[in-house]
XYZ file of C-alpha atoms in Angstrom:
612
model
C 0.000 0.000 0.000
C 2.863 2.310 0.826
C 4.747 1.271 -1.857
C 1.167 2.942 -4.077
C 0.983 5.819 -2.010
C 4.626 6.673 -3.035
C 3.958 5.929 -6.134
C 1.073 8.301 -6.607
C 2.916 10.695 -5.143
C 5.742 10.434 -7.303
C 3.745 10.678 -10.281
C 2.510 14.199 -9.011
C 5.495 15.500 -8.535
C 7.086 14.458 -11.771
C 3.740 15.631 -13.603
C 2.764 18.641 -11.372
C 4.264 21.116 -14.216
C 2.157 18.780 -16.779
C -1.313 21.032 -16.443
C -3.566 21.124 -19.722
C -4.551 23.995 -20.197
C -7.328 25.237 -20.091
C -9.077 23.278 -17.401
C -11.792 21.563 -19.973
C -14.909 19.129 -19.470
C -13.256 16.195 -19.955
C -15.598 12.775 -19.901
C -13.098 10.590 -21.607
C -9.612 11.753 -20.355
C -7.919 8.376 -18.411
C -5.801 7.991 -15.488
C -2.679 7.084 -15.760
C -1.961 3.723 -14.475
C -5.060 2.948 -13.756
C -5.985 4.638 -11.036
C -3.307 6.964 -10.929
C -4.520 10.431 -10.987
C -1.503 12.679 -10.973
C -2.284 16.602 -10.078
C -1.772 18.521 -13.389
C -4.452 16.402 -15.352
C -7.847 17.728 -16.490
C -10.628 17.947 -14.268
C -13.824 15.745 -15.383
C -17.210 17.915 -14.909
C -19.812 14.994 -14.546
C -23.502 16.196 -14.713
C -24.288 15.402 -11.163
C -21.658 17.081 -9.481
C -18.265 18.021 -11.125
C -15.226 17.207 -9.392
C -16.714 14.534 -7.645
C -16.479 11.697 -10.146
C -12.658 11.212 -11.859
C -12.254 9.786 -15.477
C -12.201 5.711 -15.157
C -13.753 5.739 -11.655
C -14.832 2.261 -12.083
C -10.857 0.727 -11.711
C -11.826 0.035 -7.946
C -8.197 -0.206 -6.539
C -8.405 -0.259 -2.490
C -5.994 1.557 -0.909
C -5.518 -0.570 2.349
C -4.088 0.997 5.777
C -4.827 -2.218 7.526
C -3.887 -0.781 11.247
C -4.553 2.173 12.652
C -4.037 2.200 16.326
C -5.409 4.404 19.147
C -3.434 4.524 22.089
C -2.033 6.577 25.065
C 1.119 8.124 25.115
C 3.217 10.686 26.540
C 4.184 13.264 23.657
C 6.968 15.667 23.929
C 5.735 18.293 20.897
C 7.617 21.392 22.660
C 9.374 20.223 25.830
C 7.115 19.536 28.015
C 5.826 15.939 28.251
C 2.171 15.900 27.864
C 1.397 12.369 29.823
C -2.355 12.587 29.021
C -1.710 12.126 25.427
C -3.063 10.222 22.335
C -2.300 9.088 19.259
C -2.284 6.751 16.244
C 0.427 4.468 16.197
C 2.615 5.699 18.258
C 2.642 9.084 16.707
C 1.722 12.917 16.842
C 0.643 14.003 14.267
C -0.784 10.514 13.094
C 0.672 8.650 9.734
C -0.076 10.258 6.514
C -2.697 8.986 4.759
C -2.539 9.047 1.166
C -4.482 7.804 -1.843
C -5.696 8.637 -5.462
C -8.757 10.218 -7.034
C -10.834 7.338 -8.093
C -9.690 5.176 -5.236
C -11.479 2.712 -2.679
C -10.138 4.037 0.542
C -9.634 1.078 3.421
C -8.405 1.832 7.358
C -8.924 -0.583 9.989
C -8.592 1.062 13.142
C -8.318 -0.380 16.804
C -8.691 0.886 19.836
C -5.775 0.456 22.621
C -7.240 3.507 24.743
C -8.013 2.331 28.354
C -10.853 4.273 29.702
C -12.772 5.287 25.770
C -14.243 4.405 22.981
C -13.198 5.969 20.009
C -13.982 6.843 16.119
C -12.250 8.684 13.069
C -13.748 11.174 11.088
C -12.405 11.732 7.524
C -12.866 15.293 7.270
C -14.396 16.623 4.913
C -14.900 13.257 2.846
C -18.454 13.984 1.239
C -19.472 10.081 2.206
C -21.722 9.740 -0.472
C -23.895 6.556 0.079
C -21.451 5.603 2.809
C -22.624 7.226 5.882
C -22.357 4.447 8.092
C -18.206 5.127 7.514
C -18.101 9.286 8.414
C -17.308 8.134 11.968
C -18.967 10.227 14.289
C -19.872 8.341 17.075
C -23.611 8.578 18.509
C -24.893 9.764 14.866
C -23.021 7.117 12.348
C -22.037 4.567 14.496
C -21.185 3.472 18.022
C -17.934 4.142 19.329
C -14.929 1.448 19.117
C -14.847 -0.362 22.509
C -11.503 -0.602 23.741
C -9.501 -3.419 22.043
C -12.114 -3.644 19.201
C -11.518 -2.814 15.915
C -13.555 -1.220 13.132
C -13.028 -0.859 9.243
C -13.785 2.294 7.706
C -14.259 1.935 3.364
C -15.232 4.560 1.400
C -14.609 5.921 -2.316
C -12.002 9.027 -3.046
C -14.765 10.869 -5.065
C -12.846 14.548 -4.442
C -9.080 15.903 -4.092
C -6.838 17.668 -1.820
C -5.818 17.803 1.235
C -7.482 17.222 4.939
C -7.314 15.356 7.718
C -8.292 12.830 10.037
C -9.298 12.780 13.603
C -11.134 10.725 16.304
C -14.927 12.367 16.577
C -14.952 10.752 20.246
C -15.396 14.100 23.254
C -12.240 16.021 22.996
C -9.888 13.234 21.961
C -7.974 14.866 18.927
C -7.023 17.698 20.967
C -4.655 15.326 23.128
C -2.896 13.575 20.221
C -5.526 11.807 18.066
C -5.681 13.466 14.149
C -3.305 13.080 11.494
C -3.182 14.386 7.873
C -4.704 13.237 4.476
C -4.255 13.634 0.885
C -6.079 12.282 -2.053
C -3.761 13.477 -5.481
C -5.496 14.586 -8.319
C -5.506 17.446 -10.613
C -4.185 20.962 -9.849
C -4.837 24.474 -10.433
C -1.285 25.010 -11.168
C 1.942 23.884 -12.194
C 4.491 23.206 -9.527
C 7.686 20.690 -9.326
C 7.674 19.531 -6.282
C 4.827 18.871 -4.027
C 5.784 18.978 0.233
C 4.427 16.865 2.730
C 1.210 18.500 4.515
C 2.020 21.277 6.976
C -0.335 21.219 10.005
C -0.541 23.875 12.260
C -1.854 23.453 15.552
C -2.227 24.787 19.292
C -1.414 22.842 22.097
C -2.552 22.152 26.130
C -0.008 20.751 28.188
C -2.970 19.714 29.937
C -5.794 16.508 28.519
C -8.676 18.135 26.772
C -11.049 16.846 29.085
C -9.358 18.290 31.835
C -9.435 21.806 29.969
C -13.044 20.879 29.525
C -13.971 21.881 32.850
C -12.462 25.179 32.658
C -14.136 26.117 29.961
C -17.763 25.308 31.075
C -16.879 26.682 34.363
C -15.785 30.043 32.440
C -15.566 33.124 31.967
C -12.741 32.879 29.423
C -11.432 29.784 27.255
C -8.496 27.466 28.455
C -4.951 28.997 27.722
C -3.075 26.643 25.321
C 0.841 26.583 26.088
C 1.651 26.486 22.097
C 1.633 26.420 18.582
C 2.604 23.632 16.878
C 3.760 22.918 13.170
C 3.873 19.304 12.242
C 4.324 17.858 15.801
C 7.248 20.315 16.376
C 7.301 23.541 18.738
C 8.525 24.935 21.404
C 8.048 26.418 25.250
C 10.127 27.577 27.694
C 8.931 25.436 30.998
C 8.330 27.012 34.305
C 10.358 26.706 37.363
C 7.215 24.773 38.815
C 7.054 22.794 35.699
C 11.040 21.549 35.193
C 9.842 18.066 36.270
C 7.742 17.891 33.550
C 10.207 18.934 31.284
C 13.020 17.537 28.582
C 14.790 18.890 25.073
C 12.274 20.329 22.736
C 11.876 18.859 19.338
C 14.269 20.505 16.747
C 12.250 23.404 14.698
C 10.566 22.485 11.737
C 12.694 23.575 8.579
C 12.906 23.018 5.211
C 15.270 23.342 2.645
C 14.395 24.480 -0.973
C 16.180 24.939 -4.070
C 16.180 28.413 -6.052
C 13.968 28.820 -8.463
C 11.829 26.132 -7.971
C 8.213 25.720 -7.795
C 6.801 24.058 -4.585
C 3.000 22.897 -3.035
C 1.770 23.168 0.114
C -0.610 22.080 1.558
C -1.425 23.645 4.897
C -3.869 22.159 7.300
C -5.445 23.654 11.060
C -6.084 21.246 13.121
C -6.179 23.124 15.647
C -8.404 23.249 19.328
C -9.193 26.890 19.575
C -7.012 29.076 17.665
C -6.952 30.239 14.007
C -3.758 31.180 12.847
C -2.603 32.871 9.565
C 0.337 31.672 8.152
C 3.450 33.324 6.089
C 6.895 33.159 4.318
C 8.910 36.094 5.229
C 9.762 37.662 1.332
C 7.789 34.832 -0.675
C 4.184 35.748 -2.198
C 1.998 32.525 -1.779
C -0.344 31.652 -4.768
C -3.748 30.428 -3.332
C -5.180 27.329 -5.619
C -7.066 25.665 -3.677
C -9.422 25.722 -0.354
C -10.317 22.628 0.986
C -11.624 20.116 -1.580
C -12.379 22.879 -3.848
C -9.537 23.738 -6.558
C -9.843 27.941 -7.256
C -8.476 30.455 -10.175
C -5.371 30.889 -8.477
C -4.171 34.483 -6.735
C -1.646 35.923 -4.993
C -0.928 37.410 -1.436
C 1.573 37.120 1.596
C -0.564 35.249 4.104
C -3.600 33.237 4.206
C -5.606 32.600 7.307
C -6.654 29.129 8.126
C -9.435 28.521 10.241
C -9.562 25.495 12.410
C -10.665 22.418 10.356
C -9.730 24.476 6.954
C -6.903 23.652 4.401
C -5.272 25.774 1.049
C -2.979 24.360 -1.356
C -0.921 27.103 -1.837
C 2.081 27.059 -4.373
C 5.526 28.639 -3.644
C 7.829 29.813 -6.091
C 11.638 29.941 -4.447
C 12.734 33.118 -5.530
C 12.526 35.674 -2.283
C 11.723 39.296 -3.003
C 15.394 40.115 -2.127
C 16.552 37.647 -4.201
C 18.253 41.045 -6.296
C 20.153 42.119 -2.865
C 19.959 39.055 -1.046
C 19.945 38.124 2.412
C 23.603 36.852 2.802
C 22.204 33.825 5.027
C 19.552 33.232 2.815
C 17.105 32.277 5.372
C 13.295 33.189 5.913
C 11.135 32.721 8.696
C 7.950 30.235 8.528
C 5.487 32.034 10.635
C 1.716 30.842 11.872
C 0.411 33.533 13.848
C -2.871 33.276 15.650
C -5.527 35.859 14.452
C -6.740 38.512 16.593
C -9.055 37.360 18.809
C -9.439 33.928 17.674
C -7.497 31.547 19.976
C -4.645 33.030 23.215
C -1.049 31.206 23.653
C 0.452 31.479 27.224
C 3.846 33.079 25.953
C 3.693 33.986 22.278
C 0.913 34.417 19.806
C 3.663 32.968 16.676
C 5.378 30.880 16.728
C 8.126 30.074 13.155
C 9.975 27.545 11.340
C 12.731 27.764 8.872
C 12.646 28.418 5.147
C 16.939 27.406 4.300
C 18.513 28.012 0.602
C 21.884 26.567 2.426
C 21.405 22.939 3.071
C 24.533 23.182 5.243
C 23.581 26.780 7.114
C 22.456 26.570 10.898
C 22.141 30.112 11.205
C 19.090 31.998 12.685
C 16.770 33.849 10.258
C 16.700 37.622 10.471
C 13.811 38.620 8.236
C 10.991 40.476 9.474
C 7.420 39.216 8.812
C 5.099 41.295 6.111
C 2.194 44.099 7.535
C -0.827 41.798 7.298
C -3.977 42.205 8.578
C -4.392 40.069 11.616
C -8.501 40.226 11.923
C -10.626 37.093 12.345
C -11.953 36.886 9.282
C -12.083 34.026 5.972
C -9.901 34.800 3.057
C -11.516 37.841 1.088
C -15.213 36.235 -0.234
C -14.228 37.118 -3.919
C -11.001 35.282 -3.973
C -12.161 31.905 -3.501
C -13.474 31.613 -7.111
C -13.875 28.009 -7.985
C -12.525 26.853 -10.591
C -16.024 24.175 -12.030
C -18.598 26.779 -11.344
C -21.716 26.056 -9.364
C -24.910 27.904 -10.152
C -27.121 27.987 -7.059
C -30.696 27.301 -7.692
C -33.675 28.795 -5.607
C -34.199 27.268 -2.180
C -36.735 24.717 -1.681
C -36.879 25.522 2.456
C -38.345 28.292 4.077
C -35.439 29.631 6.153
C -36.936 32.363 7.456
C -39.895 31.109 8.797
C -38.800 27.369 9.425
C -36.316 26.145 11.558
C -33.615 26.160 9.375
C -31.956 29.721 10.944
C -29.669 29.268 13.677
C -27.886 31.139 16.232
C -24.803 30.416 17.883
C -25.322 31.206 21.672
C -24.979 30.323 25.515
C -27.978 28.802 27.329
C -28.483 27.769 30.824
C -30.372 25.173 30.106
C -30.476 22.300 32.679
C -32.985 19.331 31.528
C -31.914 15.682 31.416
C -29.414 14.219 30.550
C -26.701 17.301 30.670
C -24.530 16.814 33.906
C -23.219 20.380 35.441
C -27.011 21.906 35.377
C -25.261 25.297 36.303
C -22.883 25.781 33.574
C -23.801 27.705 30.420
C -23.379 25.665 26.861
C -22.975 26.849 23.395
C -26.029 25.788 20.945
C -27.659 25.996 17.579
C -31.077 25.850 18.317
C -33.260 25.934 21.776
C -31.223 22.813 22.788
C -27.648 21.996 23.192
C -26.843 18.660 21.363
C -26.133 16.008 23.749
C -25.344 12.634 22.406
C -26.229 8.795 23.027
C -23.221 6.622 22.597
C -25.036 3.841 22.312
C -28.024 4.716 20.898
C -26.618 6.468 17.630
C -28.736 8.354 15.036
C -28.264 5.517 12.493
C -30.205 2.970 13.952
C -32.862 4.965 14.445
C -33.747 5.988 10.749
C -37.542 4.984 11.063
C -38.745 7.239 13.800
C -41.250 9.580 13.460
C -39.511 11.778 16.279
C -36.621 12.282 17.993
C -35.404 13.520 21.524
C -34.758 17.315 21.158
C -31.193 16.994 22.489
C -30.716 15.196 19.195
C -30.641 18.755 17.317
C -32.508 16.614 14.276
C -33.161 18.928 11.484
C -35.279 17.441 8.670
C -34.192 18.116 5.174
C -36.657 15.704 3.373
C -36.176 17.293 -0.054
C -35.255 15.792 -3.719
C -32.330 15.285 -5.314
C -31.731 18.803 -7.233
C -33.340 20.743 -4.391
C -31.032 23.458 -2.869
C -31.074 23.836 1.221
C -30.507 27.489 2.745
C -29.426 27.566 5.796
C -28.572 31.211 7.919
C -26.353 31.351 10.787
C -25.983 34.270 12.892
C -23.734 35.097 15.598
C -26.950 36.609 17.452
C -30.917 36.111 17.108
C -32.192 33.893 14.895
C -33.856 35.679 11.953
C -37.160 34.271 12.725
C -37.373 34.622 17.134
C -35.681 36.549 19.781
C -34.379 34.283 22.332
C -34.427 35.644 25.592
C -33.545 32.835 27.700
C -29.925 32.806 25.285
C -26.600 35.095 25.346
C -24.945 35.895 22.465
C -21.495 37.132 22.210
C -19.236 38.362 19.217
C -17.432 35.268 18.806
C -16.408 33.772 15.728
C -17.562 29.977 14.908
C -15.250 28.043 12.743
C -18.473 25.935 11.058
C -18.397 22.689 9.454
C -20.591 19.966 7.505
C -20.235 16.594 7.149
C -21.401 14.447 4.212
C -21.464 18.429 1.573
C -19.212 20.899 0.476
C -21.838 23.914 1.160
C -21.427 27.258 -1.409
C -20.737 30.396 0.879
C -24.188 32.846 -0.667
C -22.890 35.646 1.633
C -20.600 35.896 4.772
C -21.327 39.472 6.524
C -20.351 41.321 9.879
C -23.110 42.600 9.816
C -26.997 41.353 11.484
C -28.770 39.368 8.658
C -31.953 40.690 7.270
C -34.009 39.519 5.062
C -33.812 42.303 2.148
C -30.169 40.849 1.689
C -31.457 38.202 0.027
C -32.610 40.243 -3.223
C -30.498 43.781 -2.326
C -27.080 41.934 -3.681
C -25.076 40.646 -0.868
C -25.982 37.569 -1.360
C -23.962 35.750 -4.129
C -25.560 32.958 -6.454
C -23.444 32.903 -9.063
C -20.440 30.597 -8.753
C -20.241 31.545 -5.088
C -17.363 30.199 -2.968
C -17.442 26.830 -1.500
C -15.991 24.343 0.815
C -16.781 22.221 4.111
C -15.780 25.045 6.795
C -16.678 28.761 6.637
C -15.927 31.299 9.382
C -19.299 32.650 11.034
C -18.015 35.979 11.755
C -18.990 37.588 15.382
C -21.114 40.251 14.643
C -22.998 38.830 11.382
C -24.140 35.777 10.060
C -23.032 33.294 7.373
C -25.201 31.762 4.581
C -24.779 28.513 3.184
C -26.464 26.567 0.751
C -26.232 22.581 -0.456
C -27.972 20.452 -2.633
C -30.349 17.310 -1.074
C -27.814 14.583 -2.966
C -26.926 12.668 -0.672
C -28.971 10.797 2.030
C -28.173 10.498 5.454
C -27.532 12.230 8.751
C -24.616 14.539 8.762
C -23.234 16.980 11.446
C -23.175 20.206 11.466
C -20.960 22.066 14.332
C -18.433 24.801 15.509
C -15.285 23.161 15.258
C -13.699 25.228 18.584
C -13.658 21.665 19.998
C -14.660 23.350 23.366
C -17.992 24.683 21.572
C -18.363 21.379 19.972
C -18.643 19.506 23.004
C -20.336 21.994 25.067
C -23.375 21.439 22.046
C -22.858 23.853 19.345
C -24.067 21.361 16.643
C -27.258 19.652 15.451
C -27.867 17.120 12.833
C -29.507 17.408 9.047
C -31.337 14.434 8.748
C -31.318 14.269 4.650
C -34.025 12.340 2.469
C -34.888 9.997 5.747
C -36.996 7.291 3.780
C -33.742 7.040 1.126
C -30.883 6.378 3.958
C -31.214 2.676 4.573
C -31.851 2.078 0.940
C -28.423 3.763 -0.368
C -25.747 2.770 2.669
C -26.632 -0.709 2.315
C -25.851 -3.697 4.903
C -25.681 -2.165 9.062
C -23.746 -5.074 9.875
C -20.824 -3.934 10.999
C -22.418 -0.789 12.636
C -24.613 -3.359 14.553
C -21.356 -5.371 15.456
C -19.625 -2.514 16.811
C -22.550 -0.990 19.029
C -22.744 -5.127 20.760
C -19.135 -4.762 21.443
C -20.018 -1.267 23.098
C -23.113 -1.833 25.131
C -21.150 -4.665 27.949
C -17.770 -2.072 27.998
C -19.480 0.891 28.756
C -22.119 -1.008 30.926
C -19.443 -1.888 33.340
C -18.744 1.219 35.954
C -15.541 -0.161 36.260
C -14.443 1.219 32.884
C -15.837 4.641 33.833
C -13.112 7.367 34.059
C -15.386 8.712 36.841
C -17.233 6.530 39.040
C -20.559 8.431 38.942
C -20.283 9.900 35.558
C -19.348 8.400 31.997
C -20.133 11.266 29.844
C -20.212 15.074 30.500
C -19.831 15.957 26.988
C -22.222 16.361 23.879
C -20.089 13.201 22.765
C -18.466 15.178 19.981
């Protein structure tokens, strides 16, 4: 399988200069090898979704990662060892997933974890017909008992880069995500395509310690630091030096003049979005997400948590005419204002070297960006196979499909901590049954109204409109709810959604038909930035059936309840995912481990989390 992966990847690089040009509707244009996909080929626009379906699809080669194992470990990311950690095979960040446009994906994945279950999420994999295999335990399946094993199988139907991380309470905080790339076509040439580059912040403390902190409030948990690729660093505490041991060496890279390079940059972050830059290199934006874009060109792009951009880099620094005589640039992520707070520095760098054999420090100085919470600017992110939105076939203004991201008190069964304020969607903050998952309950009539269930029960074609604010819904005033100017990373499962307008200011309903809402080719991906003072609006078509989260993905607002469910085409689910058998397996090996108390973490208390 490696052996594949490599292979692919090869192919991409070799080819990556390759693009035809212009991208054309190509029905008939084959892989090569195969399967083999590389990124510089034409993209196929199929009637029922372009990009979704690559030339040849039918090959069916599986692309097997036979074990994937979850287990607890002490990680040293930036000197201090974090003993509550977690990760996949004995690693932070987890292995590197890779596969081909076209392919049959495969991971087995076991659990070794003591006192959880546990799941993985393919992130932003649109799941189409496969549900049962998005991995979000109490909505797609039950969680993996410890020692058990489950085998996720899906098919590659889009491109890019993402990543992978349990869906299990606040486990991918402490260790448990890794990165993801499926190669296929690009939106321009390059020569040599990097390994992913995730950025992420990081608690010396377990995430369901920091948990508590945040419920109890008023402010978030402080992470200790930023982290790119597993690597960062922190100066420890007198208190701490127990604790502590040699950092991991900074993350550098070196490149060759001249030549073209991808990245492909990835937050996985907890809390914080960061925005990320090459001291003297331009980055050329061609992709966000799953979505390939007309390409464009600026000196930082901010990645919100969940988000990715292939960006390509061309190695010639602006003061390449009086150069630098160490010929060395700073890598910098730094967190945007207001979004996410580091307990000694907001940045943190790596190392850009033209000197393979240099060890010197950079001395560059970082570019005047703006450092504001916000998406990349709405009008860059141009796809590249346009979508024209047709009219909505909800009400959202008068149905339930308007949301508002806010803090309620409330305190009805089953939510532990009655006196804590949670984030929600709706009048309810969502609150998860491990064993009693959405899934295998596809023929009620009616669902528990922690469930957030919102029914989409709509055709094929049909578009869904959904508006989410920052403050009242559109249709109510909620008085028994707080609302504060806080921006909400959001993401769908099972779609990417088109962006019709993203404002900082309240929504009204005039914006509809007054021109700030964008139907035309708007942008689109699988996370959009709901800014604090306004509202986003997203749209997606009814095409695939099935239940599919939506959330915040500030993983403290995620399990505190800011989510609910679409419940799409209910009558078609069972129909299109097929056989339950293995869903059914893994819920019996469930129900006798977390029956026992003595598995409990706490002895009076399993869960104290929305279960996301």
């Amino acid at each position: 399988m490696k052996f594949f992966a490599r292979l692919c990847e090869a192919f991409t690089s070799l080819l990556g200069l390759a693009t035809i040009s212009p991208w054309q509707d190509s029905l008939s244009q084959q892989p090569l090898g195969g399967n083999l996909v590389p990124e510089g080929l034409p993209l196929a626009v199929r009637p029922k979704g372009p990009e979704f379906a690559p030339p040849n699809s039918s090959v069916g080669f599986v692309c097997s990662y036979p074990s994937m194992v979850a287990s607890q470990m002490t990680i040293n990311a930036d000197g201090y060892l974090k003993t509550g950690g977690q990760a996949f095979n004995g690693q932070y960040p987890g292995p590197w997933i890779e596969a081909c446009w076209g392919d049959e994906l495969e991971v087995t994945v076991t659990n070794d974890l003591q006192y959880n279950g546990t799941t993985i999420h393919w992130h932003g994999v649109r799941q189409l017909h496969t549900m049962q295999m998005d991995g979000v335990n109490g909505v797609t399946q039950c969680p993996i008992a410890p020692t058990k094993s489950y085998t996720y199988r899906f098919d590659v139907t889009q491109y890019g880069s993402s990543w992978y991380h349990s869906h299990y309470s606040l486990q991918y905080p402490d260790g448990l995500a890794g990165p993801m790339t499926f190669h296929g076509p690009s939106a321009a040439n390059y020569e040599e395509a990097l390994p992913p580059f995730l950025i992420s912040d990081w608690s010396h403390n377990s995430a369901f310690h920091d948990f508590h902190v945040e419920l109890a409030g008023p402010g978030r948990p402080i992470m200790q630091s930023i982290i790119l690729n597993g690597k960062g660093t922190y100066t420890c505490k007198e208190a701490e030096k127990v604790n502590c041991t040699t950092p991991p060496p900074i993350f550098q890279q070196t490149w060759k003049k001249g030549r073209k390079y991808l990245m492909r940059l990835i937050n996985t972050s907890t809390e914080s979005i960061f925005i990320f830059t090459i001291d003297n290199h331009m980055l050329q934006v061609i992709g966000s997400d799953f979505v390939p874009i007309k390409p464009y060109y600026t000196d930082s792009v901010l990645v919100g948590i969940g988000q990715r951009y292939h960006i390509v880099v061309e190695a010639r620094p602006s003061d390449e005419l009086l150069p630098i005589e160490d010929q060395n640039y700073w890598i910098r992520a730094v967190v945007a204002s207001g979004c996410g707070s580091i307990d000694q520095n907001n940045e943190t760098v790596g190392v850009i070297r033209y000197d393979p054999e240099s060890i010197k420090t950079p001395t560059t100085t970082r570019y005047q960006f703006n450092t504001s919470c916000s998406d990349e600017p709405y009008e860059s992110l141009v796809p590249i196979v346009p979508w024209n939105v047709g009219n909505h076939s909800n009400n959202m203004l008068v149905t339930n499909d308007n949301f508002a991201a806010g803090l309620t008190n409330y305190t009805g069964t089953p939510l532990p901590h009655g006196n804590f304020s949670r984030w929600d969607l709706t009048d309810f903050p969502l609150w998860l049954n491990f064993s009693n998952p959405t899934i295998t309950n596809l023929k009620n009539t009616s669902w528990n109204p922690e469930y957030c269930i919102i029914a989409e029960d709509y055709k094929e074609d049909d578009w869904v409109y959904l508006i989410i604010t920052a403050n009242a819904s559109v249709s109510k005033q909620i008085s028994s709810r707080n609302f504060f100017p806080v921006s909400h990373p959001i993401h769908l499962h099972g779609h990417d959604f088109v962006i019709l307008s993203q404002q900082t200011i309240p929504f009204d309903e005039s914006h509809l038909t007054n021109g700030m809402f964008n139907y035309d080719n708007p942008p689109r991906r699988d996370v959009a930035l709901l800014p604090g003072t306004g509202y986003v609006a997203i749209a997606f078509k009814t095409d695939n059936p099935g239940v599919w989260l939506l959330h915040c993905h500030i993983a403290w607002h995620a399990s505190s309840g800011l989510a609910l469910q679409i419940l799409e085409r209910q009558g078609e689910i069972l129909p299109t995912i097929g056989s339950l058998q293995q869903t059914e397996t893994v819920c019996e090996n469930w129900d006798p481990w977390v029956n026992n108390t003595a598995n409990w973490w706490n002895a009076t208390e399993f869960q104290d989390d929305s279960g996301i």
